[in-house]
C-alpha cells in the first residue's frame, strides 16, 4: 500500500509503503455423541477478525471421507450417516482454503463419539404334541432393520451346558427331539458384536399329550354262537374293550398298528351291542375313552324241534320227549304245542 501526506502551506510531502497480510480465520466444530445407527450432525462455524461471520466452503474429513460444507454467515451443518462405533471418537479434520482476506486454515481437534447400539434377540413360545420335534426359531435384529449375524447361546430347560447356534442374516433355528409331556424353559443370549451390545430373551416349549388312534372291527354272529372283535391301536399298551356294557375284556397291544383279536366269550342274546374302548397309556397320552366305535351284532339263529314217542299199549299213558334247540344248544322255557291225532295238547 502507498500512503501520501501533504502539509498545508508548505511545499512538502512524504510517501510510505506498507503490506496488508491475510488474516487467520477460525473454524469451530461442534458435535454430540451418538448411538450406532443414528446420524451424526456436525455444526461448522467459520469466523474472521473480531468474530466476523464468514461465508465459504469448509471441508470436513471424518472416517476416511471428505465432505464440503457450505458455510453462510459463519454457520454450516453436515449430517453424516453410517458411522461405525468408536467410543473414543472419530477424529474430525476441518479445513478452509482461504479467500482474498483470509488465509487457508485447518484444525483437527474435534471428535465424533459413536456408542454401541442395543441388539435384540427374540423368540416365541412353542407348543407341540408328544412325539413331535420342537423347532425353536429366533431372530437377531439391530437398528434400522439391520439383520445381524453371529453366535447365540441357548440353554434348554436350565441345562448348564449351552448350545451354540449360529445366526445368519437375523435368523437362527434349534431343534429338540424326544421330549416328554411338560413345559421346558428356553433362554438365549447374544454376547454382542461390532457396533452392538448383547441381549437376552426367554420363552418356553410346551409339550401336550398325544391322542392314541384306536379302531375296532364290527362283528356279526348268529345266536347262540360267540365271535371276536379285532382291535388296532397306534400306541402299545393295555386296553379295555367293552361290549354293550355286558362284558369288558382286557387286551394287551404289543405292536402299534397290528390288529389284536378279542374273543367274546359270553353268549349274548339277539341284539346290536355297542363296542367302546378305554385305556390309560401314561402321562404322554390323553386317556382313551372312545365311546361307540363299533358294534357286536347277535342275530337270531334257526331253531330245530325234535320229538320222540315210544310205543305203548292201549290204555297206557303215552309220553313224548321234545327237544328244542338252536344248533347244538337246547332252548329252555319255551311253550310247544303238540298235535296228537288232530288234538292239540
CSV table of C-alpha atoms in Angstrom, one decimal:
chain,number,residue,atom,x,y,z
A,1,UNK,CA,0.0,0.0,0.0
A,2,UNK,CA,1.1,3.6,-0.5
A,3,UNK,CA,0.4,6.5,1.9
A,4,UNK,CA,0.8,10.1,0.7
A,5,UNK,CA,1.0,13.0,3.3
A,6,UNK,CA,0.7,16.8,2.3
A,7,UNK,CA,1.5,19.7,4.7
A,8,UNK,CA,-0.8,22.7,4.1
A,9,UNK,CA,1.0,25.9,3.2
A,10,UNK,CA,4.2,24.1,2.7
A,11,UNK,CA,5.6,22.7,-0.4
A,12,UNK,CA,6.4,19.2,1.1
A,13,UNK,CA,5.1,15.6,1.0
A,14,UNK,CA,6.1,12.1,2.2
A,15,UNK,CA,5.4,8.7,0.7
A,16,UNK,CA,5.4,5.4,2.6
A,17,UNK,CA,4.7,1.9,1.5
A,18,UNK,CA,3.1,-0.9,3.7
A,19,UNK,CA,1.9,-4.5,3.3
A,20,UNK,CA,-1.5,-5.9,4.3
A,21,UNK,CA,-1.3,-9.7,5.0
A,22,UNK,CA,-4.3,-12.0,5.1
A,23,UNK,CA,-5.8,-12.6,8.5
A,24,UNK,CA,-6.0,-16.1,10.0
A,25,UNK,CA,-9.6,-17.3,10.2
A,26,UNK,CA,-11.0,-19.5,13.0
A,27,UNK,CA,-13.0,-22.7,12.4
A,28,UNK,CA,-15.4,-24.1,15.1
A,29,UNK,CA,-16.6,-27.7,15.0
A,30,UNK,CA,-19.3,-28.9,17.4
A,31,UNK,CA,-20.9,-32.3,17.7
A,32,UNK,CA,-22.6,-34.6,20.3
A,33,UNK,CA,-22.1,-38.3,21.0
A,34,UNK,CA,-24.5,-40.6,19.1
A,35,UNK,CA,-25.5,-44.2,19.2
A,36,UNK,CA,-24.7,-46.5,16.3
A,37,UNK,CA,-27.3,-46.2,13.6
A,38,UNK,CA,-28.0,-42.6,14.4
A,39,UNK,CA,-26.9,-39.7,12.1
A,40,UNK,CA,-24.1,-37.5,13.3
A,41,UNK,CA,-24.9,-33.8,13.0
A,42,UNK,CA,-21.8,-31.7,12.9
A,43,UNK,CA,-22.1,-28.0,13.2
A,44,UNK,CA,-19.4,-25.9,11.5
A,45,UNK,CA,-18.6,-22.3,12.3
A,46,UNK,CA,-16.2,-20.0,10.2
A,47,UNK,CA,-15.1,-16.8,11.8
A,48,UNK,CA,-12.8,-13.9,11.0
A,49,UNK,CA,-11.3,-10.9,12.7
A,50,UNK,CA,-13.4,-9.6,15.6
A,51,UNK,CA,-15.6,-12.7,15.3
A,52,UNK,CA,-16.7,-11.7,11.8
A,53,UNK,CA,-19.1,-14.3,10.4
A,54,UNK,CA,-17.6,-15.6,7.2
A,55,UNK,CA,-19.0,-17.3,4.2
A,56,UNK,CA,-17.2,-20.0,2.3
A,57,UNK,CA,-16.6,-23.7,2.0
A,58,UNK,CA,-15.2,-25.8,4.8
A,59,UNK,CA,-14.0,-29.3,4.1
A,60,UNK,CA,-14.8,-31.8,6.9
A,61,UNK,CA,-12.8,-35.1,6.9
A,62,UNK,CA,-14.2,-38.0,9.1
A,63,UNK,CA,-13.8,-41.8,8.9
A,64,UNK,CA,-11.8,-41.6,5.7
A,65,UNK,CA,-14.3,-39.4,3.8
A,66,UNK,CA,-14.3,-35.7,2.9
A,67,UNK,CA,-17.4,-33.6,2.9
A,68,UNK,CA,-17.6,-30.0,1.6
A,69,UNK,CA,-19.8,-27.9,3.8
A,70,UNK,CA,-21.3,-24.6,2.6
A,71,UNK,CA,-20.9,-22.0,5.4
A,72,UNK,CA,-23.1,-18.9,5.2
A,73,UNK,CA,-22.7,-16.0,7.6
A,74,UNK,CA,-20.5,-18.2,9.8
A,75,UNK,CA,-22.8,-21.2,10.1
A,76,UNK,CA,-22.9,-24.6,8.3
A,77,UNK,CA,-24.2,-28.1,9.1
A,78,UNK,CA,-23.1,-31.5,8.0
A,79,UNK,CA,-25.1,-34.7,8.5
A,80,UNK,CA,-23.1,-38.0,8.3
A,81,UNK,CA,-24.7,-41.4,8.3
A,82,UNK,CA,-23.3,-44.9,8.8
A,83,UNK,CA,-20.5,-44.2,11.2
A,84,UNK,CA,-19.1,-47.3,13.0
A,85,UNK,CA,-18.8,-47.5,16.7
A,86,UNK,CA,-15.8,-45.5,18.2
A,87,UNK,CA,-16.3,-44.8,21.8
A,88,UNK,CA,-13.1,-42.7,21.9
A,89,UNK,CA,-14.3,-40.7,18.9
A,90,UNK,CA,-13.7,-40.5,15.2
A,91,UNK,CA,-11.2,-37.7,14.5
A,92,UNK,CA,-12.7,-34.7,12.6
A,93,UNK,CA,-10.4,-32.5,10.5
A,94,UNK,CA,-11.8,-29.2,9.2
A,95,UNK,CA,-10.0,-27.1,6.6
A,96,UNK,CA,-10.7,-23.8,4.8
A,97,UNK,CA,-8.9,-22.9,1.6
A,98,UNK,CA,-9.0,-19.2,2.3
A,99,UNK,CA,-10.1,-16.1,0.3
A,100,UNK,CA,-8.9,-12.7,-0.6
A,101,UNK,CA,-8.9,-11.6,3.0
A,102,UNK,CA,-8.2,-14.8,4.9
A,103,UNK,CA,-5.5,-17.4,4.6
A,104,UNK,CA,-6.0,-21.1,4.5
A,105,UNK,CA,-6.6,-22.8,7.8
A,106,UNK,CA,-7.2,-26.3,9.2
A,107,UNK,CA,-7.9,-27.9,12.5
A,108,UNK,CA,-8.2,-31.4,13.9
A,109,UNK,CA,-9.2,-31.0,17.5
A,110,UNK,CA,-12.8,-32.3,17.2
A,111,UNK,CA,-14.0,-35.9,17.6
A,112,UNK,CA,-17.3,-37.7,16.9
A,113,UNK,CA,-18.2,-40.3,19.6
A,114,UNK,CA,-20.3,-43.3,18.4
A,115,UNK,CA,-21.6,-45.6,21.1
A,116,UNK,CA,-22.8,-49.2,20.5
A,117,UNK,CA,-26.5,-49.7,19.9
A,118,UNK,CA,-28.7,-52.3,21.6
A,119,UNK,CA,-29.3,-55.6,19.8
A,120,UNK,CA,-32.5,-57.5,20.2
A,121,UNK,CA,-32.6,-61.3,20.3
A,122,UNK,CA,-36.2,-62.6,20.4
A,123,UNK,CA,-38.1,-65.9,20.3
A,124,UNK,CA,-41.7,-67.1,20.7
A,125,UNK,CA,-43.2,-69.9,22.8
A,126,UNK,CA,-43.5,-73.2,21.1
A,127,UNK,CA,-46.4,-75.6,21.6
A,128,UNK,CA,-46.2,-79.2,20.2
A,129,UNK,CA,-47.8,-82.6,20.8
A,130,UNK,CA,-45.9,-85.5,22.3
A,131,UNK,CA,-43.9,-87.3,19.5
A,132,UNK,CA,-43.2,-84.1,17.5
A,133,UNK,CA,-39.9,-82.2,17.3
A,134,UNK,CA,-39.7,-78.8,19.0
A,135,UNK,CA,-38.4,-76.4,16.4
A,136,UNK,CA,-37.3,-73.2,18.0
A,137,UNK,CA,-36.8,-70.2,15.7
A,138,UNK,CA,-35.3,-66.9,17.0
A,139,UNK,CA,-34.3,-63.6,15.4
A,140,UNK,CA,-31.4,-61.2,16.0
A,141,UNK,CA,-32.0,-57.6,15.0
A,142,UNK,CA,-30.1,-54.4,15.0
A,143,UNK,CA,-31.2,-50.9,14.4
A,144,UNK,CA,-32.8,-49.5,11.3
A,145,UNK,CA,-33.9,-53.0,10.2
A,146,UNK,CA,-30.4,-54.5,10.2
A,147,UNK,CA,-30.3,-58.3,10.4
A,148,UNK,CA,-27.4,-59.5,12.5
A,149,UNK,CA,-25.1,-62.5,12.0
A,150,UNK,CA,-23.3,-64.1,15.0
A,151,UNK,CA,-23.4,-66.8,17.6
A,152,UNK,CA,-26.2,-67.1,20.2
A,153,UNK,CA,-26.0,-69.3,23.3
A,154,UNK,CA,-29.1,-71.4,24.1
A,155,UNK,CA,-29.9,-73.1,27.4
A,156,UNK,CA,-32.7,-75.6,27.2
A,157,UNK,CA,-34.5,-76.5,30.5
A,158,UNK,CA,-31.8,-74.7,32.5
A,159,UNK,CA,-29.2,-77.2,31.5
A,160,UNK,CA,-25.8,-75.9,32.5
A,161,UNK,CA,-24.1,-76.5,29.2
A,162,UNK,CA,-25.3,-74.2,26.5
A,163,UNK,CA,-25.8,-75.0,22.8
A,164,UNK,CA,-24.2,-72.6,20.3
A,165,UNK,CA,-26.5,-71.6,17.4
A,166,UNK,CA,-25.1,-69.7,14.5
A,167,UNK,CA,-27.4,-66.9,13.3
A,168,UNK,CA,-27.2,-65.8,9.7
A,169,UNK,CA,-28.9,-62.7,8.5
A,170,UNK,CA,-31.0,-62.4,11.6
A,171,UNK,CA,-32.4,-65.9,11.9
A,172,UNK,CA,-31.4,-69.0,13.8
A,173,UNK,CA,-33.1,-72.3,14.5
A,174,UNK,CA,-32.7,-75.0,17.1
A,175,UNK,CA,-34.5,-78.4,17.2
A,176,UNK,CA,-35.1,-80.5,20.3
A,177,UNK,CA,-36.3,-84.1,19.9
A,178,UNK,CA,-37.6,-86.8,22.3
A,179,UNK,CA,-39.4,-84.5,24.7
A,180,UNK,CA,-42.0,-85.9,27.1
A,181,UNK,CA,-45.1,-84.0,28.2
A,182,UNK,CA,-44.4,-80.9,30.2
A,183,UNK,CA,-43.1,-77.3,30.0
A,184,UNK,CA,-39.4,-76.5,29.2
A,185,UNK,CA,-37.9,-73.0,29.7
A,186,UNK,CA,-35.6,-71.8,26.9
A,187,UNK,CA,-33.1,-69.0,27.5
A,188,UNK,CA,-30.9,-67.4,24.8
A,189,UNK,CA,-28.1,-64.9,25.0
A,190,UNK,CA,-26.3,-62.9,22.4
A,191,UNK,CA,-22.9,-61.6,23.6
A,192,UNK,CA,-22.7,-58.6,21.3
A,193,UNK,CA,-20.7,-57.8,18.2
A,194,UNK,CA,-19.2,-54.9,16.3
A,195,UNK,CA,-21.4,-51.9,16.9
A,196,UNK,CA,-23.8,-53.7,19.2
A,197,UNK,CA,-24.3,-54.6,22.9
A,198,UNK,CA,-25.5,-58.1,23.8
A,199,UNK,CA,-29.1,-59.0,24.5
A,200,UNK,CA,-31.1,-61.8,26.1
A,201,UNK,CA,-34.5,-63.4,25.8
A,202,UNK,CA,-36.6,-66.3,27.2
A,203,UNK,CA,-39.5,-68.4,26.1
A,204,UNK,CA,-40.9,-71.9,26.8
A,205,UNK,CA,-41.7,-75.1,24.9
A,206,UNK,CA,-44.9,-76.8,25.9
A,207,UNK,CA,-45.4,-80.5,25.1
A,208,UNK,CA,-49.0,-81.6,25.2
A,209,UNK,CA,-50.3,-85.2,25.5
A,210,UNK,CA,-50.9,-87.0,22.2
A,211,UNK,CA,-54.0,-89.0,21.3
A,212,UNK,CA,-53.9,-92.7,20.6
A,213,UNK,CA,-55.7,-93.8,17.4
A,214,UNK,CA,-58.0,-96.8,18.2
A,215,UNK,CA,-60.2,-98.7,15.8
A,216,UNK,CA,-62.3,-101.9,16.1
A,217,UNK,CA,-63.9,-104.2,13.5
A,218,UNK,CA,-67.7,-104.6,13.8
A,219,UNK,CA,-68.8,-108.3,14.0
A,220,UNK,CA,-72.0,-110.2,13.4
A,221,UNK,CA,-72.6,-113.6,15.0
A,222,UNK,CA,-75.6,-116.0,14.9
A,223,UNK,CA,-77.1,-116.7,18.2
A,224,UNK,CA,-76.1,-118.7,20.3
A,225,UNK,CA,-72.6,-118.5,18.8
A,226,UNK,CA,-69.8,-116.2,20.1
A,227,UNK,CA,-67.4,-114.2,18.0
A,228,UNK,CA,-64.4,-112.0,18.1
A,229,UNK,CA,-63.5,-108.3,17.6
A,230,UNK,CA,-60.2,-107.0,16.1
A,231,UNK,CA,-58.7,-104.0,17.9
A,232,UNK,CA,-56.0,-101.9,16.3
A,233,UNK,CA,-54.2,-99.1,18.3
A,234,UNK,CA,-51.4,-96.7,17.4
A,235,UNK,CA,-49.8,-96.9,20.8
A,236,UNK,CA,-48.8,-100.1,22.6
A,237,UNK,CA,-50.5,-100.6,26.0
A,238,UNK,CA,-53.3,-102.2,27.9
A,239,UNK,CA,-56.8,-101.5,26.5
A,240,UNK,CA,-60.3,-102.4,27.8
A,241,UNK,CA,-62.9,-103.4,25.3
A,242,UNK,CA,-66.5,-103.0,26.5
A,243,UNK,CA,-69.3,-104.9,24.7
A,244,UNK,CA,-72.7,-103.4,25.3
A,245,UNK,CA,-71.9,-102.8,29.0
A,246,UNK,CA,-72.3,-106.5,29.4
A,247,UNK,CA,-68.6,-107.5,29.5
A,248,UNK,CA,-65.2,-105.8,29.5
A,249,UNK,CA,-62.2,-107.6,28.0
A,250,UNK,CA,-58.6,-106.7,28.8
A,251,UNK,CA,-56.4,-106.5,25.7
A,252,UNK,CA,-52.6,-106.0,25.5
A,253,UNK,CA,-51.4,-104.3,22.4
A,254,UNK,CA,-47.7,-105.0,21.9
A,255,UNK,CA,-47.2,-103.7,18.4
A,256,UNK,CA,-48.6,-100.4,17.2
A,257,UNK,CA,-50.8,-100.8,14.2
A,258,UNK,CA,-51.1,-104.6,14.4
A,259,UNK,CA,-54.7,-105.9,15.0
A,260,UNK,CA,-55.3,-107.9,18.2
A,261,UNK,CA,-58.2,-110.4,18.3
A,262,UNK,CA,-60.5,-110.0,21.2
A,263,UNK,CA,-62.6,-113.2,21.8
A,264,UNK,CA,-66.1,-112.5,23.2
A,265,UNK,CA,-66.6,-115.5,25.5
A,266,UNK,CA,-70.1,-114.7,26.7
A,267,UNK,CA,-73.2,-115.9,24.8
A,268,UNK,CA,-75.2,-112.8,24.3
A,269,UNK,CA,-78.8,-112.5,23.3
A,270,UNK,CA,-80.0,-111.2,20.0
A,271,UNK,CA,-79.2,-107.5,19.9
A,272,UNK,CA,-76.8,-104.9,18.4
A,273,UNK,CA,-74.3,-104.2,21.2
A,274,UNK,CA,-72.2,-101.0,21.2
A,275,UNK,CA,-68.4,-101.6,21.4
A,276,UNK,CA,-66.2,-99.0,23.1
A,277,UNK,CA,-62.6,-98.8,24.3
A,278,UNK,CA,-60.9,-97.2,27.2
A,279,UNK,CA,-57.2,-97.1,28.2
A,280,UNK,CA,-54.7,-95.2,30.4
A,281,UNK,CA,-51.5,-95.0,28.5
A,282,UNK,CA,-49.5,-92.8,30.8
A,283,UNK,CA,-48.7,-89.2,31.1
A,284,UNK,CA,-47.6,-88.7,27.5
A,285,UNK,CA,-51.1,-89.6,26.1
A,286,UNK,CA,-54.6,-88.4,26.7
A,287,UNK,CA,-56.8,-91.1,28.3
A,288,UNK,CA,-58.7,-93.2,25.8
A,289,UNK,CA,-62.4,-93.2,26.0
A,290,UNK,CA,-63.8,-93.7,22.6
A,291,UNK,CA,-67.5,-94.0,23.1
A,292,UNK,CA,-69.1,-96.2,20.5
A,293,UNK,CA,-66.7,-97.1,17.7
A,294,UNK,CA,-68.1,-100.4,16.6
A,295,UNK,CA,-70.9,-102.9,17.0
A,296,UNK,CA,-71.1,-106.6,18.1
A,297,UNK,CA,-74.3,-107.8,16.4
A,298,UNK,CA,-76.1,-111.0,17.5
A,299,UNK,CA,-78.7,-112.2,15.1
A,300,UNK,CA,-81.3,-114.8,15.6
A,301,UNK,CA,-80.4,-118.4,14.7
A,302,UNK,CA,-82.7,-121.2,13.2
A,303,UNK,CA,-84.4,-123.3,15.9
A,304,UNK,CA,-84.9,-127.1,15.4
A,305,UNK,CA,-87.6,-129.3,17.0
A,306,UNK,CA,-87.2,-133.0,17.7
A,307,UNK,CA,-89.9,-135.3,19.2
A,308,UNK,CA,-89.5,-138.9,20.2
A,309,UNK,CA,-92.6,-141.1,21.2
A,310,UNK,CA,-92.1,-144.7,22.5
A,311,UNK,CA,-94.6,-147.4,21.6
A,312,UNK,CA,-97.2,-148.1,24.3
A,313,UNK,CA,-100.2,-150.5,25.0
A,314,UNK,CA,-103.7,-149.4,24.7
A,315,UNK,CA,-104.8,-148.0,27.9
A,316,UNK,CA,-101.4,-146.8,28.9
A,317,UNK,CA,-100.5,-143.2,29.0
A,318,UNK,CA,-98.4,-142.1,26.1
A,319,UNK,CA,-95.3,-139.9,26.7
A,320,UNK,CA,-93.2,-137.9,24.2
A,321,UNK,CA,-89.7,-136.4,24.5
A,322,UNK,CA,-89.5,-133.0,22.8
A,323,UNK,CA,-86.1,-131.3,22.2
A,324,UNK,CA,-86.0,-127.6,21.1
A,325,UNK,CA,-82.5,-126.3,20.2
A,326,UNK,CA,-80.5,-123.9,18.1
A,327,UNK,CA,-77.6,-125.6,16.7
A,328,UNK,CA,-76.3,-127.9,19.4
A,329,UNK,CA,-77.6,-125.7,22.3
A,330,UNK,CA,-81.0,-126.5,23.9
A,331,UNK,CA,-83.6,-123.8,24.2
A,332,UNK,CA,-85.3,-123.8,27.6
A,333,UNK,CA,-88.5,-122.4,29.0
A,334,UNK,CA,-90.5,-122.3,25.7
A,335,UNK,CA,-94.0,-123.5,25.2
A,336,UNK,CA,-94.5,-126.1,22.5
A,337,UNK,CA,-97.9,-127.1,21.0
A,338,UNK,CA,-98.2,-130.8,20.3
A,339,UNK,CA,-100.8,-132.2,18.0
A,340,UNK,CA,-101.8,-135.8,18.7
A,341,UNK,CA,-104.3,-137.2,16.2
A,342,UNK,CA,-105.6,-133.8,15.4
A,343,UNK,CA,-106.0,-132.8,19.1
A,344,UNK,CA,-103.7,-130.1,20.5
A,345,UNK,CA,-102.1,-131.0,23.7
